[in-house]
Amino acid sequence: MTKKTFLKIIQLQTEQSARHLDEVRSIHREMRGYKHDFHHYLQTLKGLLEAEEYERAVSCIDELDKRLTHVDMLLKTGNVALDAVLSGKIAHARELNIDITIKANVRDHLTLSDVELSIVVGNLLDNSIEACLASSDQPPFMRIYIAMKGKMLYFSMINSAGKKRKKLGGVFHSEKNGLHGFGLRRACDIIDRHGGWYKFNSEDGAFTSEFLVPALDPSKT
């Protein structure tokens, strides 16, 4: 390993650690916000019931139910490691006013380690958030789908982006010293090691990421 590559790895790990701390803080702020809102919902509901405003009370309960459903979707995919990385990235992205929709249903125990799963998905989401922030022609958005396809883990994401990006050395680079491109190579290396497949496509206004990787022991049902 060259000194330049080693320094890039150290810088990337430092940036990722800082982002992780920000993401944990984002989750904490969001959970505190739900707790605060829940108190106000109860006070409002109590007042409506005392005033015999039953239809408005039902509407209040419906709205609370929607928010609780949002919390449940935010934190539970079926895989604890994936829950952790997605929760942090989603909370951080929403603080940046990025509109996110996500559908994820994944087995908990995979042949990919928790660290490998976090690196792959975390780097793809980091790139997506960066691209959203660079897009000024449309409201930023991320659309994520993660599921099991038999014994394979499937990931698909489309996000808003700026102008079409070019590849350097077979990888799309960001404008931040190529470090996110370096992180993307790490993600691709992990997928390659597990015999998976990936595809990235850049167009004006949108960027798509997709991968399919063996994730369950083929000797087990």
PDB file of C-alpha atoms in Angstrom:
ATOM      1  CA  MET A   1       0.000   0.000   0.000  1.00  0.00           C
ATOM      2  CA  THR A   2       1.409   3.386  -0.983  1.00  0.00           C
ATOM      3  CA  LYS A   3       1.662   6.267   1.473  1.00  0.00           C
ATOM      4  CA  LYS A   4      -0.845   8.254  -0.610  1.00  0.00           C
ATOM      5  CA  THR A   5      -3.394   5.428  -0.475  1.00  0.00           C
ATOM      6  CA  PHE A   6      -2.834   4.979   3.270  1.00  0.00           C
ATOM      7  CA  LEU A   7      -3.424   8.686   3.909  1.00  0.00           C
ATOM      8  CA  LYS A   8      -6.592   8.547   1.813  1.00  0.00           C
ATOM      9  CA  ILE A   9      -7.865   5.663   3.927  1.00  0.00           C
ATOM     10  CA  ILE A  10      -7.127   7.570   7.153  1.00  0.00           C
ATOM     11  CA  GLN A  11      -8.847  10.701   5.826  1.00  0.00           C
ATOM     12  CA  LEU A  12     -11.843   8.700   4.659  1.00  0.00           C
ATOM     13  CA  GLN A  13     -12.168   6.929   8.016  1.00  0.00           C
ATOM     14  CA  THR A  14     -11.939  10.271   9.825  1.00  0.00           C
ATOM     15  CA  GLU A  15     -14.671  11.755   7.631  1.00  0.00           C
ATOM     16  CA  GLN A  16     -16.859   8.687   8.119  1.00  0.00           C
ATOM     17  CA  SER A  17     -16.422   8.846  11.897  1.00  0.00           C
ATOM     18  CA  ALA A  18     -17.431  12.512  11.916  1.00  0.00           C
ATOM     19  CA  ARG A  19     -20.482  11.761   9.761  1.00  0.00           C
ATOM     20  CA  HIS A  20     -21.442   8.860  12.006  1.00  0.00           C
ATOM     21  CA  LEU A  21     -21.364  11.156  15.041  1.00  0.00           C
ATOM     22  CA  ASP A  22     -23.532  13.703  13.226  1.00  0.00           C
ATOM     23  CA  GLU A  23     -25.964  10.963  12.234  1.00  0.00           C
ATOM     24  CA  VAL A  24     -26.258   9.671  15.812  1.00  0.00           C
ATOM     25  CA  ARG A  25     -26.967  13.218  16.944  1.00  0.00           C
ATOM     26  CA  SER A  26     -29.602  13.513  14.210  1.00  0.00           C
ATOM     27  CA  ILE A  27     -31.343  10.381  15.451  1.00  0.00           C
ATOM     28  CA  HIS A  28     -31.243  11.712  19.015  1.00  0.00           C
ATOM     29  CA  ARG A  29     -32.763  15.027  17.959  1.00  0.00           C
ATOM     30  CA  GLU A  30     -35.453  13.273  15.916  1.00  0.00           C
ATOM     31  CA  MET A  31     -36.395  10.930  18.767  1.00  0.00           C
ATOM     32  CA  ARG A  32     -36.551  13.871  21.185  1.00  0.00           C
ATOM     33  CA  GLY A  33     -38.804  15.631  18.688  1.00  0.00           C
ATOM     34  CA  TYR A  34     -41.192  12.667  18.599  1.00  0.00           C
ATOM     35  CA  LYS A  35     -41.312  12.577  22.396  1.00  0.00           C
ATOM     36  CA  HIS A  36     -42.083  16.291  22.505  1.00  0.00           C
ATOM     37  CA  ASP A  37     -44.771  15.981  19.816  1.00  0.00           C
ATOM     38  CA  PHE A  38     -46.345  12.979  21.528  1.00  0.00           C
ATOM     39  CA  HIS A  39     -46.879  15.015  24.699  1.00  0.00           C
ATOM     40  CA  HIS A  40     -48.643  17.744  22.717  1.00  0.00           C
ATOM     41  CA  TYR A  41     -50.793  15.186  20.895  1.00  0.00           C
ATOM     42  CA  LEU A  42     -51.988  13.782  24.212  1.00  0.00           C
ATOM     43  CA  GLN A  43     -52.787  17.239  25.569  1.00  0.00           C
ATOM     44  CA  THR A  44     -54.687  18.127  22.387  1.00  0.00           C
ATOM     45  CA  LEU A  45     -56.548  14.821  22.396  1.00  0.00           C
ATOM     46  CA  LYS A  46     -57.524  15.265  26.030  1.00  0.00           C
ATOM     47  CA  GLY A  47     -58.866  18.753  25.317  1.00  0.00           C
ATOM     48  CA  LEU A  48     -60.856  17.582  22.285  1.00  0.00           C
ATOM     49  CA  LEU A  49     -62.447  14.723  24.223  1.00  0.00           C
ATOM     50  CA  GLU A  50     -63.347  17.003  27.122  1.00  0.00           C
ATOM     51  CA  ALA A  51     -64.978  19.379  24.614  1.00  0.00           C
ATOM     52  CA  GLU A  52     -66.784  16.401  23.036  1.00  0.00           C
ATOM     53  CA  GLU A  53     -65.133  17.167  19.677  1.00  0.00           C
ATOM     54  CA  TYR A  54     -65.003  13.490  18.794  1.00  0.00           C
ATOM     55  CA  GLU A  55     -64.437  13.782  15.032  1.00  0.00           C
ATOM     56  CA  ARG A  56     -61.494  16.098  15.553  1.00  0.00           C
ATOM     57  CA  ALA A  57     -60.197  13.723  18.236  1.00  0.00           C
ATOM     58  CA  VAL A  58     -60.289  10.851  15.726  1.00  0.00           C
ATOM     59  CA  SER A  59     -58.391  13.002  13.203  1.00  0.00           C
ATOM     60  CA  CYS A  60     -55.787  13.720  15.861  1.00  0.00           C
ATOM     61  CA  ILE A  61     -55.390   9.989  16.543  1.00  0.00           C
ATOM     62  CA  ASP A  62     -55.069   9.281  12.796  1.00  0.00           C
ATOM     63  CA  GLU A  63     -52.307  11.863  12.460  1.00  0.00           C
ATOM     64  CA  LEU A  64     -50.461  10.430  15.464  1.00  0.00           C
ATOM     65  CA  ASP A  65     -50.785   6.938  13.973  1.00  0.00           C
ATOM     66  CA  LYS A  66     -49.158   8.137  10.742  1.00  0.00           C
ATOM     67  CA  ARG A  67     -46.222   9.607  12.650  1.00  0.00           C
ATOM     68  CA  LEU A  68     -45.757   6.418  14.675  1.00  0.00           C
ATOM     69  CA  THR A  69     -45.821   4.402  11.444  1.00  0.00           C
ATOM     70  CA  HIS A  70     -43.080   6.701  10.111  1.00  0.00           C
ATOM     71  CA  VAL A  71     -40.951   5.991  13.195  1.00  0.00           C
ATOM     72  CA  ASP A  72     -41.460   2.242  12.765  1.00  0.00           C
ATOM     73  CA  MET A  73     -40.430   2.389   9.088  1.00  0.00           C
ATOM     74  CA  LEU A  74     -37.394   4.461   9.965  1.00  0.00           C
ATOM     75  CA  LEU A  75     -35.868   1.948  12.342  1.00  0.00           C
ATOM     76  CA  LYS A  76     -36.923  -1.590  11.378  1.00  0.00           C
ATOM     77  CA  THR A  77     -35.895  -3.469   8.237  1.00  0.00           C
ATOM     78  CA  GLY A  78     -35.427  -6.940   9.759  1.00  0.00           C
ATOM     79  CA  ASN A  79     -31.629  -6.573   9.878  1.00  0.00           C
ATOM     80  CA  VAL A  80     -30.144  -4.854  12.926  1.00  0.00           C
ATOM     81  CA  ALA A  81     -26.950  -3.680  11.198  1.00  0.00           C
ATOM     82  CA  LEU A  82     -28.928  -2.265   8.290  1.00  0.00           C
ATOM     83  CA  ASP A  83     -31.313  -0.567  10.735  1.00  0.00           C
ATOM     84  CA  ALA A  84     -28.368   1.192  12.326  1.00  0.00           C
ATOM     85  CA  VAL A  85     -26.793   2.564   9.163  1.00  0.00           C
ATOM     86  CA  LEU A  86     -30.117   3.483   7.517  1.00  0.00           C
ATOM     87  CA  SER A  87     -31.446   5.218  10.623  1.00  0.00           C
ATOM     88  CA  GLY A  88     -28.434   7.484  10.816  1.00  0.00           C
ATOM     89  CA  LYS A  89     -28.300   8.311   7.116  1.00  0.00           C
ATOM     90  CA  ILE A  90     -32.055   8.894   6.819  1.00  0.00           C
ATOM     91  CA  ALA A  91     -32.219  11.159   9.865  1.00  0.00           C
ATOM     92  CA  HIS A  92     -29.247  13.153   8.560  1.00  0.00           C
ATOM     93  CA  ALA A  93     -30.719  13.422   5.048  1.00  0.00           C
ATOM     94  CA  ARG A  94     -34.086  14.615   6.335  1.00  0.00           C
ATOM     95  CA  GLU A  95     -32.362  17.320   8.352  1.00  0.00           C
ATOM     96  CA  LEU A  96     -30.956  18.467   5.001  1.00  0.00           C
ATOM     97  CA  ASN A  97     -34.531  18.603   3.590  1.00  0.00           C
ATOM     98  CA  ILE A  98     -34.022  15.623   1.309  1.00  0.00           C
ATOM     99  CA  ASP A  99     -37.291  13.819   0.562  1.00  0.00           C
ATOM    100  CA  ILE A 100     -36.806  10.090   1.182  1.00  0.00           C
ATOM    101  CA  THR A 101     -38.979   7.073   0.550  1.00  0.00           C
ATOM    102  CA  ILE A 102     -37.666   3.649   1.506  1.00  0.00           C
ATOM    103  CA  LYS A 103     -38.909   0.080   1.397  1.00  0.00           C
ATOM    104  CA  ALA A 104     -36.654  -2.490   3.023  1.00  0.00           C
ATOM    105  CA  ASN A 105     -37.157  -6.073   4.178  1.00  0.00           C
ATOM    106  CA  VAL A 106     -33.946  -7.992   4.856  1.00  0.00           C
ATOM    107  CA  ARG A 107     -32.895 -11.130   6.751  1.00  0.00           C
ATOM    108  CA  ASP A 108     -30.992 -10.443   9.971  1.00  0.00           C
ATOM    109  CA  HIS A 109     -28.133 -12.943   9.575  1.00  0.00           C
ATOM    110  CA  LEU A 110     -26.279 -12.653   6.274  1.00  0.00           C
ATOM    111  CA  THR A 111     -23.007 -13.981   4.908  1.00  0.00           C
ATOM    112  CA  LEU A 112     -21.914 -10.356   4.586  1.00  0.00           C
ATOM    113  CA  SER A 113     -20.614  -9.181   7.941  1.00  0.00           C
ATOM    114  CA  ASP A 114     -22.283  -6.252   9.696  1.00  0.00           C
ATOM    115  CA  VAL A 115     -19.223  -4.129   8.928  1.00  0.00           C
ATOM    116  CA  GLU A 116     -19.282  -5.062   5.238  1.00  0.00           C
ATOM    117  CA  LEU A 117     -23.003  -4.310   4.977  1.00  0.00           C
ATOM    118  CA  SER A 118     -22.495  -0.954   6.689  1.00  0.00           C
ATOM    119  CA  ILE A 119     -19.612  -0.021   4.380  1.00  0.00           C
ATOM    120  CA  VAL A 120     -21.492  -0.923   1.204  1.00  0.00           C
ATOM    121  CA  VAL A 121     -24.832   0.689   2.035  1.00  0.00           C
ATOM    122  CA  GLY A 122     -23.296   3.565   3.982  1.00  0.00           C
ATOM    123  CA  ASN A 123     -21.043   4.630   1.120  1.00  0.00           C
ATOM    124  CA  LEU A 124     -23.869   4.452  -1.424  1.00  0.00           C
ATOM    125  CA  LEU A 125     -26.085   6.613   0.777  1.00  0.00           C
ATOM    126  CA  ASP A 126     -23.246   9.070   1.423  1.00  0.00           C
ATOM    127  CA  ASN A 127     -22.792   9.490  -2.327  1.00  0.00           C
ATOM    128  CA  SER A 128     -26.540   9.902  -2.755  1.00  0.00           C
ATOM    129  CA  ILE A 129     -26.779  12.623  -0.096  1.00  0.00           C
ATOM    130  CA  GLU A 130     -23.820  14.453  -1.614  1.00  0.00           C
ATOM    131  CA  ALA A 131     -25.415  14.305  -5.080  1.00  0.00           C
ATOM    132  CA  CYS A 132     -28.736  15.587  -3.697  1.00  0.00           C
ATOM    133  CA  LEU A 133     -27.022  18.590  -2.151  1.00  0.00           C
ATOM    134  CA  ALA A 134     -25.276  19.345  -5.447  1.00  0.00           C
ATOM    135  CA  SER A 135     -28.588  19.344  -7.316  1.00  0.00           C
ATOM    136  CA  SER A 136     -30.104  22.831  -7.523  1.00  0.00           C
ATOM    137  CA  ASP A 137     -32.556  22.373 -10.415  1.00  0.00           C
ATOM    138  CA  GLN A 138     -35.088  20.235  -8.514  1.00  0.00           C
ATOM    139  CA  PRO A 139     -36.128  19.347  -4.949  1.00  0.00           C
ATOM    140  CA  PRO A 140     -33.662  16.747  -3.607  1.00  0.00           C
ATOM    141  CA  PHE A 141     -34.967  13.198  -3.275  1.00  0.00           C
ATOM    142  CA  MET A 142     -33.866   9.613  -2.589  1.00  0.00           C
ATOM    143  CA  ARG A 143     -35.873   6.479  -3.450  1.00  0.00           C
ATOM    144  CA  ILE A 144     -34.500   3.288  -1.863  1.00  0.00           C
ATOM    145  CA  TYR A 145     -35.544  -0.348  -2.195  1.00  0.00           C
ATOM    146  CA  ILE A 146     -33.790  -3.227  -0.390  1.00  0.00           C
ATOM    147  CA  ALA A 147     -35.016  -6.820  -0.340  1.00  0.00           C
ATOM    148  CA  MET A 148     -34.046 -10.479  -0.443  1.00  0.00           C
ATOM    149  CA  LYS A 149     -34.244 -12.155  -3.846  1.00  0.00           C
ATOM    150  CA  GLY A 150     -33.965 -15.793  -2.885  1.00  0.00           C
ATOM    151  CA  LYS A 151     -30.519 -16.089  -1.284  1.00  0.00           C
ATOM    152  CA  MET A 152     -29.419 -12.765  -2.772  1.00  0.00           C
ATOM    153  CA  LEU A 153     -29.524  -9.284  -1.281  1.00  0.00           C
ATOM    154  CA  TYR A 154     -30.881  -6.726  -3.750  1.00  0.00           C
ATOM    155  CA  PHE A 155     -30.371  -2.961  -3.422  1.00  0.00           C
ATOM    156  CA  SER A 156     -31.755  -0.257  -5.709  1.00  0.00           C
ATOM    157  CA  MET A 157     -31.647   3.506  -5.310  1.00  0.00           C
ATOM    158  CA  ILE A 158     -32.349   6.554  -7.440  1.00  0.00           C
ATOM    159  CA  ASN A 159     -31.564  10.051  -6.255  1.00  0.00           C
ATOM    160  CA  SER A 160     -31.586  13.566  -7.580  1.00  0.00           C
ATOM    161  CA  ALA A 161     -28.269  14.804  -8.929  1.00  0.00           C
ATOM    162  CA  GLY A 162     -26.694  17.609 -10.887  1.00  0.00           C
ATOM    163  CA  LYS A 163     -25.138  17.234 -14.310  1.00  0.00           C
ATOM    164  CA  LYS A 164     -24.113  13.856 -15.679  1.00  0.00           C
ATOM    165  CA  ARG A 165     -20.930  12.643 -14.024  1.00  0.00           C
ATOM    166  CA  LYS A 166     -18.000  11.022 -15.808  1.00  0.00           C
ATOM    167  CA  LYS A 167     -16.123   7.938 -14.722  1.00  0.00           C
ATOM    168  CA  LEU A 168     -12.489   7.955 -13.700  1.00  0.00           C
ATOM    169  CA  GLY A 169     -10.847   4.545 -13.573  1.00  0.00           C
ATOM    170  CA  GLY A 170     -14.215   2.858 -13.924  1.00  0.00           C
ATOM    171  CA  VAL A 171     -15.732   4.664 -10.905  1.00  0.00           C
ATOM    172  CA  PHE A 172     -17.830   7.800 -10.618  1.00  0.00           C
ATOM    173  CA  HIS A 173     -15.973  10.362  -8.525  1.00  0.00           C
ATOM    174  CA  SER A 174     -17.361  13.187  -6.467  1.00  0.00           C
ATOM    175  CA  GLU A 175     -15.945  16.685  -6.440  1.00  0.00           C
ATOM    176  CA  LYS A 176     -14.588  16.242  -2.890  1.00  0.00           C
ATOM    177  CA  ASN A 177     -11.023  15.136  -3.704  1.00  0.00           C
ATOM    178  CA  GLY A 178     -12.250  11.816  -5.021  1.00  0.00           C
ATOM    179  CA  LEU A 179     -12.650  10.406  -1.500  1.00  0.00           C
ATOM    180  CA  HIS A 180     -16.251   9.370  -2.017  1.00  0.00           C
ATOM    181  CA  GLY A 181     -15.118   7.689  -5.211  1.00  0.00           C
ATOM    182  CA  PHE A 182     -12.544   5.889  -3.076  1.00  0.00           C
ATOM    183  CA  GLY A 183     -15.297   4.816  -0.673  1.00  0.00           C
ATOM    184  CA  LEU A 184     -17.353   3.584  -3.614  1.00  0.00           C
ATOM    185  CA  ARG A 185     -14.428   1.409  -4.723  1.00  0.00           C
ATOM    186  CA  ARG A 186     -14.338  -0.129  -1.239  1.00  0.00           C
ATOM    187  CA  ALA A 187     -18.036  -0.953  -1.537  1.00  0.00           C
ATOM    188  CA  CYS A 188     -17.526  -2.491  -4.981  1.00  0.00           C
ATOM    189  CA  ASP A 189     -14.573  -4.540  -3.704  1.00  0.00           C
ATOM    190  CA  ILE A 190     -16.780  -6.080  -1.001  1.00  0.00           C
ATOM    191  CA  ILE A 191     -19.504  -6.941  -3.510  1.00  0.00           C
ATOM    192  CA  ASP A 192     -16.874  -8.455  -5.836  1.00  0.00           C
ATOM    193  CA  ARG A 193     -15.427 -10.586  -3.011  1.00  0.00           C
ATOM    194  CA  HIS A 194     -18.859 -12.076  -2.393  1.00  0.00           C
ATOM    195  CA  GLY A 195     -19.421 -12.796  -6.086  1.00  0.00           C
ATOM    196  CA  GLY A 196     -21.998 -10.048  -6.546  1.00  0.00           C
ATOM    197  CA  TRP A 197     -22.970  -7.666  -9.316  1.00  0.00           C
ATOM    198  CA  TYR A 198     -23.365  -3.888  -9.300  1.00  0.00           C
ATOM    199  CA  LYS A 199     -24.314  -1.127 -11.690  1.00  0.00           C
ATOM    200  CA  PHE A 200     -24.227   2.655 -11.452  1.00  0.00           C
ATOM    201  CA  ASN A 201     -25.627   5.116 -13.945  1.00  0.00           C
ATOM    202  CA  SER A 202     -25.398   8.887 -14.115  1.00  0.00           C
ATOM    203  CA  GLU A 203     -27.718  11.105 -16.125  1.00  0.00           C
ATOM    204  CA  ASP A 204     -28.531  14.805 -15.975  1.00  0.00           C
ATOM    205  CA  GLY A 205     -30.697  15.205 -12.893  1.00  0.00           C
ATOM    206  CA  ALA A 206     -30.523  11.656 -11.535  1.00  0.00           C
ATOM    207  CA  PHE A 207     -28.106   8.966 -10.377  1.00  0.00           C
ATOM    208  CA  THR A 208     -28.995   5.283  -9.938  1.00  0.00           C
ATOM    209  CA  SER A 209     -27.224   2.624  -7.867  1.00  0.00           C
ATOM    210  CA  GLU A 210     -27.992  -1.074  -7.957  1.00  0.00           C
ATOM    211  CA  PHE A 211     -26.369  -4.254  -6.687  1.00  0.00           C
ATOM    212  CA  LEU A 212     -27.193  -7.924  -6.206  1.00  0.00           C
ATOM    213  CA  VAL A 213     -24.982 -10.033  -3.957  1.00  0.00           C
ATOM    214  CA  PRO A 214     -25.134 -13.558  -2.464  1.00  0.00           C
ATOM    215  CA  ALA A 215     -26.093 -13.029   1.168  1.00  0.00           C
ATOM    216  CA  LEU A 216     -27.248 -16.383   2.552  1.00  0.00           C
ATOM    217  CA  ASP A 217     -25.299 -19.587   3.022  1.00  0.00           C
ATOM    218  CA  PRO A 218     -26.203 -21.732  -0.039  1.00  0.00           C
ATOM    219  CA  SER A 219     -25.979 -24.897   2.117  1.00  0.00           C
ATOM    220  CA  LYS A 220     -28.801 -23.653   4.339  1.00  0.00           C
ATOM    221  CA  THR A 221     -32.460 -23.173   3.513  1.00  0.00           C
TER     222      THR A 221
END
